[in-house]
Amino acid sequence: MTPELISLFTAAFVTFFVLIDAPGVAPIFATLTANGSPAWRRKMAIKSVFVATIIMLLFAFGGAWLLDAMHISIDAFRAAGGVLLFMIALDMVFEKRTERREHRAEEFQERHRDDPDPDDISVFPMGIPMIAGPGSIATAMFYMTEAQSYMHQAVVLAAIGANLLITLVIFLLAGPLVRFMGASVAGALTRILGVILAALSAQLVIDGIRGAFNIG
């Protein structure tokens, strides 16, 4: 791989790692699957990641067509995506994102508390929006639309795939991992990732404005 492709993979991998935030989602997955058997928890982990993969691939490959159909330039999409990611970063730093995720999980549990069998959580809330949320979907569209060649697209897909594989492993080990990390470590990690995402999003906005107004 050339230095350019390595740089692209690194940037895409870090961005998706921050957006998916598998360590932050793991406690929610552990809570939602606490009453199921080990086999059912494994099934939910695999299905959740599979559903998220399908959703992200659909938007990744259909993003260029969608932007063209709506007459949206890549620079405008880059700037808008930067603003969206910055808002997500703020939520992560101040733990609002975690609170919303926990609230969704609590609502889901409350609605299905009296059901005799564990519910399938792979599509909602785990697949969407816990893993494949608005930020990761928009970023997949952005990276694939901006890719200059099939090799660049393959590198982006590899970065997405690597993150989804990490998410699957973390889900499979969710119970022991959550007990090992504890709430304080998970919260600190989410805040650190939020700061990194804020810097990445600010750069996207700057690049979008530069491209739109032909600056520099």
PDB file of C-alpha atoms in Angstrom:
ATOM      1  CA  MET A   1       0.000   0.000   0.000  1.00  0.00           C
ATOM      2  CA  THR A   2       1.148   3.505  -0.794  1.00  0.00           C
ATOM      3  CA  PRO A   3       1.498   6.171   1.935  1.00  0.00           C
ATOM      4  CA  GLU A   4      -1.640   7.842   0.534  1.00  0.00           C
ATOM      5  CA  LEU A   5      -3.719   4.685   0.943  1.00  0.00           C
ATOM      6  CA  ILE A   6      -2.316   4.049   4.411  1.00  0.00           C
ATOM      7  CA  SER A   7      -3.226   7.613   5.392  1.00  0.00           C
ATOM      8  CA  LEU A   8      -6.744   7.146   3.992  1.00  0.00           C
ATOM      9  CA  PHE A   9      -7.211   3.854   5.840  1.00  0.00           C
ATOM     10  CA  THR A  10      -5.982   5.380   9.102  1.00  0.00           C
ATOM     11  CA  ALA A  11      -8.280   8.411   8.818  1.00  0.00           C
ATOM     12  CA  ALA A  12     -11.310   6.299   7.862  1.00  0.00           C
ATOM     13  CA  PHE A  13     -10.622   3.676  10.528  1.00  0.00           C
ATOM     14  CA  VAL A  14     -10.271   6.241  13.320  1.00  0.00           C
ATOM     15  CA  THR A  15     -13.385   8.122  12.179  1.00  0.00           C
ATOM     16  CA  PHE A  16     -15.589   5.025  12.094  1.00  0.00           C
ATOM     17  CA  PHE A  17     -14.104   3.710  15.345  1.00  0.00           C
ATOM     18  CA  VAL A  18     -15.119   6.944  17.048  1.00  0.00           C
ATOM     19  CA  LEU A  19     -18.562   7.073  15.437  1.00  0.00           C
ATOM     20  CA  ILE A  20     -19.545   3.459  16.076  1.00  0.00           C
ATOM     21  CA  ASP A  21     -18.028   3.644  19.574  1.00  0.00           C
ATOM     22  CA  ALA A  22     -18.234  -0.100  20.163  1.00  0.00           C
ATOM     23  CA  PRO A  23     -16.861   0.111  23.747  1.00  0.00           C
ATOM     24  CA  GLY A  24     -19.612   2.608  24.563  1.00  0.00           C
ATOM     25  CA  VAL A  25     -22.330   0.454  22.977  1.00  0.00           C
ATOM     26  CA  ALA A  26     -21.140  -2.767  24.638  1.00  0.00           C
ATOM     27  CA  PRO A  27     -22.810  -2.047  28.040  1.00  0.00           C
ATOM     28  CA  ILE A  28     -26.132  -1.446  26.291  1.00  0.00           C
ATOM     29  CA  PHE A  29     -25.822  -4.694  24.333  1.00  0.00           C
ATOM     30  CA  ALA A  30     -24.937  -6.537  27.541  1.00  0.00           C
ATOM     31  CA  THR A  31     -28.006  -5.089  29.271  1.00  0.00           C
ATOM     32  CA  LEU A  32     -30.412  -5.914  26.448  1.00  0.00           C
ATOM     33  CA  THR A  33     -29.162  -9.509  26.194  1.00  0.00           C
ATOM     34  CA  ALA A  34     -28.694 -10.186  29.914  1.00  0.00           C
ATOM     35  CA  ASN A  35     -31.752 -12.463  30.142  1.00  0.00           C
ATOM     36  CA  GLY A  36     -30.939 -14.566  27.090  1.00  0.00           C
ATOM     37  CA  SER A  37     -28.911 -17.724  26.731  1.00  0.00           C
ATOM     38  CA  PRO A  38     -25.255 -17.595  25.571  1.00  0.00           C
ATOM     39  CA  ALA A  39     -26.313 -18.972  22.174  1.00  0.00           C
ATOM     40  CA  TRP A  40     -28.992 -16.272  21.817  1.00  0.00           C
ATOM     41  CA  ARG A  41     -26.499 -13.540  22.799  1.00  0.00           C
ATOM     42  CA  ARG A  42     -24.063 -14.771  20.149  1.00  0.00           C
ATOM     43  CA  LYS A  43     -26.862 -14.812  17.592  1.00  0.00           C
ATOM     44  CA  MET A  44     -27.855 -11.233  18.447  1.00  0.00           C
ATOM     45  CA  ALA A  45     -24.235 -10.055  18.245  1.00  0.00           C
ATOM     46  CA  ILE A  46     -23.761 -11.558  14.784  1.00  0.00           C
ATOM     47  CA  LYS A  47     -27.145 -10.380  13.460  1.00  0.00           C
ATOM     48  CA  SER A  48     -26.716  -6.850  14.836  1.00  0.00           C
ATOM     49  CA  VAL A  49     -23.379  -6.385  13.071  1.00  0.00           C
ATOM     50  CA  PHE A  50     -24.748  -8.002   9.905  1.00  0.00           C
ATOM     51  CA  VAL A  51     -27.726  -5.626   9.785  1.00  0.00           C
ATOM     52  CA  ALA A  52     -25.466  -2.610  10.375  1.00  0.00           C
ATOM     53  CA  THR A  53     -23.127  -3.827   7.623  1.00  0.00           C
ATOM     54  CA  ILE A  54     -25.954  -4.065   5.078  1.00  0.00           C
ATOM     55  CA  ILE A  55     -27.249  -0.589   5.964  1.00  0.00           C
ATOM     56  CA  MET A  56     -23.826   1.045   5.741  1.00  0.00           C
ATOM     57  CA  LEU A  57     -23.000  -0.672   2.435  1.00  0.00           C
ATOM     58  CA  LEU A  58     -26.301   0.440   0.915  1.00  0.00           C
ATOM     59  CA  PHE A  59     -25.599   4.067   1.762  1.00  0.00           C
ATOM     60  CA  ALA A  60     -21.903   3.781   0.889  1.00  0.00           C
ATOM     61  CA  PHE A  61     -22.594   2.599  -2.661  1.00  0.00           C
ATOM     62  CA  GLY A  62     -25.806   4.565  -3.158  1.00  0.00           C
ATOM     63  CA  GLY A  63     -24.471   7.833  -1.739  1.00  0.00           C
ATOM     64  CA  ALA A  64     -23.032   9.185  -4.997  1.00  0.00           C
ATOM     65  CA  TRP A  65     -26.292   8.563  -6.841  1.00  0.00           C
ATOM     66  CA  LEU A  66     -28.297  10.180  -4.043  1.00  0.00           C
ATOM     67  CA  LEU A  67     -26.133  13.322  -3.955  1.00  0.00           C
ATOM     68  CA  ASP A  68     -26.252  13.638  -7.735  1.00  0.00           C
ATOM     69  CA  ALA A  69     -30.023  13.186  -7.802  1.00  0.00           C
ATOM     70  CA  MET A  70     -30.414  15.940  -5.189  1.00  0.00           C
ATOM     71  CA  HIS A  71     -27.848  18.217  -6.903  1.00  0.00           C
ATOM     72  CA  ILE A  72     -25.650  18.389  -3.808  1.00  0.00           C
ATOM     73  CA  SER A  73     -21.931  19.027  -4.308  1.00  0.00           C
ATOM     74  CA  ILE A  74     -19.346  16.985  -2.452  1.00  0.00           C
ATOM     75  CA  ASP A  75     -18.016  20.147  -0.796  1.00  0.00           C
ATOM     76  CA  ALA A  76     -21.466  21.005   0.557  1.00  0.00           C
ATOM     77  CA  PHE A  77     -21.882  17.435   1.782  1.00  0.00           C
ATOM     78  CA  ARG A  78     -18.423  17.554   3.366  1.00  0.00           C
ATOM     79  CA  ALA A  79     -19.220  20.764   5.260  1.00  0.00           C
ATOM     80  CA  ALA A  80     -22.664  19.536   6.345  1.00  0.00           C
ATOM     81  CA  GLY A  81     -21.192  16.213   7.436  1.00  0.00           C
ATOM     82  CA  GLY A  82     -18.571  18.068   9.462  1.00  0.00           C
ATOM     83  CA  VAL A  83     -21.262  20.026  11.280  1.00  0.00           C
ATOM     84  CA  LEU A  84     -23.242  16.838  11.980  1.00  0.00           C
ATOM     85  CA  LEU A  85     -20.164  15.034  13.293  1.00  0.00           C
ATOM     86  CA  PHE A  86     -19.265  18.026  15.472  1.00  0.00           C
ATOM     87  CA  MET A  87     -22.708  17.875  17.090  1.00  0.00           C
ATOM     88  CA  ILE A  88     -22.210  14.153  17.733  1.00  0.00           C
ATOM     89  CA  ALA A  89     -18.766  14.918  19.189  1.00  0.00           C
ATOM     90  CA  LEU A  90     -20.281  17.426  21.612  1.00  0.00           C
ATOM     91  CA  ASP A  91     -22.827  14.828  22.698  1.00  0.00           C
ATOM     92  CA  MET A  92     -20.017  12.337  23.308  1.00  0.00           C
ATOM     93  CA  VAL A  93     -17.906  14.782  25.312  1.00  0.00           C
ATOM     94  CA  PHE A  94     -20.852  15.716  27.544  1.00  0.00           C
ATOM     95  CA  GLU A  95     -22.215  12.121  27.544  1.00  0.00           C
ATOM     96  CA  LYS A  96     -25.553  13.111  26.008  1.00  0.00           C
ATOM     97  CA  ARG A  97     -25.128  10.447  23.321  1.00  0.00           C
ATOM     98  CA  THR A  98     -24.669   7.732  25.946  1.00  0.00           C
ATOM     99  CA  GLU A  99     -27.732   8.958  27.826  1.00  0.00           C
ATOM    100  CA  ARG A 100     -29.881   8.758  24.697  1.00  0.00           C
ATOM    101  CA  ARG A 101     -28.621   5.258  23.927  1.00  0.00           C
ATOM    102  CA  GLU A 102     -29.385   4.105  27.464  1.00  0.00           C
ATOM    103  CA  HIS A 103     -32.828   5.736  27.275  1.00  0.00           C
ATOM    104  CA  ARG A 104     -33.612   3.830  24.043  1.00  0.00           C
ATOM    105  CA  ALA A 105     -32.470   0.601  25.678  1.00  0.00           C
ATOM    106  CA  GLU A 106     -34.637   1.242  28.745  1.00  0.00           C
ATOM    107  CA  GLU A 107     -37.684   2.018  26.595  1.00  0.00           C
ATOM    108  CA  PHE A 108     -37.158  -1.181  24.599  1.00  0.00           C
ATOM    109  CA  GLN A 109     -36.862  -3.247  27.777  1.00  0.00           C
ATOM    110  CA  GLU A 110     -39.946  -1.637  29.289  1.00  0.00           C
ATOM    111  CA  ARG A 111     -42.089  -2.385  26.222  1.00  0.00           C
ATOM    112  CA  HIS A 112     -41.024  -6.021  26.123  1.00  0.00           C
ATOM    113  CA  ARG A 113     -40.645  -6.742  29.825  1.00  0.00           C
ATOM    114  CA  ASP A 114     -43.579  -9.182  29.961  1.00  0.00           C
ATOM    115  CA  ASP A 115     -42.721 -11.093  26.786  1.00  0.00           C
ATOM    116  CA  PRO A 116     -42.031 -14.792  27.439  1.00  0.00           C
ATOM    117  CA  ASP A 117     -39.127 -15.003  24.966  1.00  0.00           C
ATOM    118  CA  PRO A 118     -36.202 -12.646  24.383  1.00  0.00           C
ATOM    119  CA  ASP A 119     -36.830 -10.184  21.567  1.00  0.00           C
ATOM    120  CA  ASP A 120     -34.768  -9.810  18.444  1.00  0.00           C
ATOM    121  CA  ILE A 121     -32.755  -6.622  19.024  1.00  0.00           C
ATOM    122  CA  SER A 122     -30.540  -7.005  15.956  1.00  0.00           C
ATOM    123  CA  VAL A 123     -32.394  -4.514  13.727  1.00  0.00           C
ATOM    124  CA  PHE A 124     -33.600  -2.080  16.379  1.00  0.00           C
ATOM    125  CA  PRO A 125     -32.066  -0.766  18.509  1.00  0.00           C
ATOM    126  CA  MET A 126     -28.657  -2.419  17.959  1.00  0.00           C
ATOM    127  CA  GLY A 127     -28.251  -2.487  14.166  1.00  0.00           C
ATOM    128  CA  ILE A 128     -29.939   0.905  13.792  1.00  0.00           C
ATOM    129  CA  PRO A 129     -29.168   3.365  15.330  1.00  0.00           C
ATOM    130  CA  MET A 130     -26.658   1.994  17.860  1.00  0.00           C
ATOM    131  CA  ILE A 131     -24.105   0.765  15.301  1.00  0.00           C
ATOM    132  CA  ALA A 132     -25.223   2.243  11.978  1.00  0.00           C
ATOM    133  CA  GLY A 133     -26.275   5.666  13.211  1.00  0.00           C
ATOM    134  CA  PRO A 134     -26.675   8.915  11.236  1.00  0.00           C
ATOM    135  CA  GLY A 135     -23.023   9.845  11.712  1.00  0.00           C
ATOM    136  CA  SER A 136     -21.539   6.556  10.484  1.00  0.00           C
ATOM    137  CA  ILE A 137     -23.997   6.369   7.561  1.00  0.00           C
ATOM    138  CA  ALA A 138     -23.228   9.926   6.426  1.00  0.00           C
ATOM    139  CA  THR A 139     -19.487   9.328   6.802  1.00  0.00           C
ATOM    140  CA  ALA A 140     -19.657   6.132   4.738  1.00  0.00           C
ATOM    141  CA  MET A 141     -21.408   8.097   1.998  1.00  0.00           C
ATOM    142  CA  PHE A 142     -18.813  10.854   2.207  1.00  0.00           C
ATOM    143  CA  TYR A 143     -15.735   8.636   2.037  1.00  0.00           C
ATOM    144  CA  MET A 144     -17.066   6.488  -0.804  1.00  0.00           C
ATOM    145  CA  THR A 145     -18.254   9.509  -2.804  1.00  0.00           C
ATOM    146  CA  GLU A 146     -14.890  11.209  -2.428  1.00  0.00           C
ATOM    147  CA  ALA A 147     -12.874   8.068  -3.301  1.00  0.00           C
ATOM    148  CA  GLN A 148     -10.818   8.666  -6.447  1.00  0.00           C
ATOM    149  CA  SER A 149     -10.477   5.039  -7.568  1.00  0.00           C
ATOM    150  CA  TYR A 150     -11.605   1.506  -6.846  1.00  0.00           C
ATOM    151  CA  MET A 151      -8.499   1.064  -4.698  1.00  0.00           C
ATOM    152  CA  HIS A 152      -9.507   4.038  -2.553  1.00  0.00           C
ATOM    153  CA  GLN A 153     -13.009   2.581  -2.207  1.00  0.00           C
ATOM    154  CA  ALA A 154     -11.539  -0.791  -1.221  1.00  0.00           C
ATOM    155  CA  VAL A 155      -9.451   0.897   1.480  1.00  0.00           C
ATOM    156  CA  VAL A 156     -12.517   2.689   2.863  1.00  0.00           C
ATOM    157  CA  LEU A 157     -14.516  -0.553   2.861  1.00  0.00           C
ATOM    158  CA  ALA A 158     -11.622  -2.270   4.643  1.00  0.00           C
ATOM    159  CA  ALA A 159     -11.696   0.417   7.348  1.00  0.00           C
ATOM    160  CA  ILE A 160     -15.460  -0.008   7.772  1.00  0.00           C
ATOM    161  CA  GLY A 161     -15.127  -3.804   7.797  1.00  0.00           C
ATOM    162  CA  ALA A 162     -12.350  -3.711  10.385  1.00  0.00           C
ATOM    163  CA  ASN A 163     -14.487  -1.595  12.705  1.00  0.00           C
ATOM    164  CA  LEU A 164     -17.519  -3.830  12.294  1.00  0.00           C
ATOM    165  CA  LEU A 165     -15.342  -6.868  13.043  1.00  0.00           C
ATOM    166  CA  ILE A 166     -14.048  -5.153  16.193  1.00  0.00           C
ATOM    167  CA  THR A 167     -17.647  -4.378  17.145  1.00  0.00           C
ATOM    168  CA  LEU A 168     -18.611  -8.023  16.708  1.00  0.00           C
ATOM    169  CA  VAL A 169     -15.725  -9.203  18.902  1.00  0.00           C
ATOM    170  CA  ILE A 170     -16.610  -6.646  21.588  1.00  0.00           C
ATOM    171  CA  PHE A 171     -20.268  -7.727  21.521  1.00  0.00           C
ATOM    172  CA  LEU A 172     -19.299 -11.383  21.852  1.00  0.00           C
ATOM    173  CA  LEU A 173     -17.197 -10.470  24.893  1.00  0.00           C
ATOM    174  CA  ALA A 174     -19.604  -7.783  26.139  1.00  0.00           C
ATOM    175  CA  GLY A 175     -20.337  -9.276  29.566  1.00  0.00           C
ATOM    176  CA  PRO A 176     -16.746  -9.772  30.798  1.00  0.00           C
ATOM    177  CA  LEU A 177     -15.591  -6.606  29.007  1.00  0.00           C
ATOM    178  CA  VAL A 178     -18.177  -4.392  30.700  1.00  0.00           C
ATOM    179  CA  ARG A 179     -17.292  -5.801  34.115  1.00  0.00           C
ATOM    180  CA  PHE A 180     -13.593  -5.228  33.408  1.00  0.00           C
ATOM    181  CA  MET A 181     -13.941  -1.644  32.124  1.00  0.00           C
ATOM    182  CA  GLY A 182     -16.525  -0.337  34.518  1.00  0.00           C
ATOM    183  CA  ALA A 183     -18.729   2.695  33.934  1.00  0.00           C
ATOM    184  CA  SER A 184     -16.012   5.254  34.661  1.00  0.00           C
ATOM    185  CA  VAL A 185     -13.518   3.855  32.135  1.00  0.00           C
ATOM    186  CA  ALA A 186     -16.195   3.559  29.437  1.00  0.00           C
ATOM    187  CA  GLY A 187     -17.282   7.150  30.083  1.00  0.00           C
ATOM    188  CA  ALA A 188     -13.724   8.462  29.928  1.00  0.00           C
ATOM    189  CA  LEU A 189     -13.082   6.597  26.672  1.00  0.00           C
ATOM    190  CA  THR A 190     -16.225   8.048  25.107  1.00  0.00           C
ATOM    191  CA  ARG A 191     -15.135  11.578  26.045  1.00  0.00           C
ATOM    192  CA  ILE A 192     -11.659  11.076  24.567  1.00  0.00           C
ATOM    193  CA  LEU A 193     -13.146   9.738  21.335  1.00  0.00           C
ATOM    194  CA  GLY A 194     -15.508  12.730  21.269  1.00  0.00           C
ATOM    195  CA  VAL A 195     -12.588  15.176  21.349  1.00  0.00           C
ATOM    196  CA  ILE A 196     -10.910  13.331  18.471  1.00  0.00           C
ATOM    197  CA  LEU A 197     -14.152  13.389  16.482  1.00  0.00           C
ATOM    198  CA  ALA A 198     -14.546  17.133  17.120  1.00  0.00           C
ATOM    199  CA  ALA A 199     -11.123  17.768  15.573  1.00  0.00           C
ATOM    200  CA  LEU A 200     -11.921  15.563  12.572  1.00  0.00           C
ATOM    201  CA  SER A 201     -15.273  17.263  12.022  1.00  0.00           C
ATOM    202  CA  ALA A 202     -13.721  20.735  12.214  1.00  0.00           C
ATOM    203  CA  GLN A 203     -11.254  19.720   9.489  1.00  0.00           C
ATOM    204  CA  LEU A 204     -14.139  18.502   7.313  1.00  0.00           C
ATOM    205  CA  VAL A 205     -15.908  21.852   7.619  1.00  0.00           C
ATOM    206  CA  ILE A 206     -12.701  23.720   6.757  1.00  0.00           C
ATOM    207  CA  ASP A 207     -12.077  21.502   3.717  1.00  0.00           C
ATOM    208  CA  GLY A 208     -15.681  21.898   2.570  1.00  0.00           C
ATOM    209  CA  ILE A 209     -15.548  25.706   2.766  1.00  0.00           C
ATOM    210  CA  ARG A 210     -12.183  25.782   0.990  1.00  0.00           C
ATOM    211  CA  GLY A 211     -13.491  23.604  -1.838  1.00  0.00           C
ATOM    212  CA  ALA A 212     -16.770  25.478  -2.213  1.00  0.00           C
ATOM    213  CA  PHE A 213     -15.115  28.892  -2.428  1.00  0.00           C
ATOM    214  CA  ASN A 214     -11.884  27.723  -4.137  1.00  0.00           C
ATOM    215  CA  ILE A 215      -9.745  28.944  -1.228  1.00  0.00           C
ATOM    216  CA  GLY A 216      -6.165  27.743  -1.104  1.00  0.00           C
TER     217      GLY A 216
END
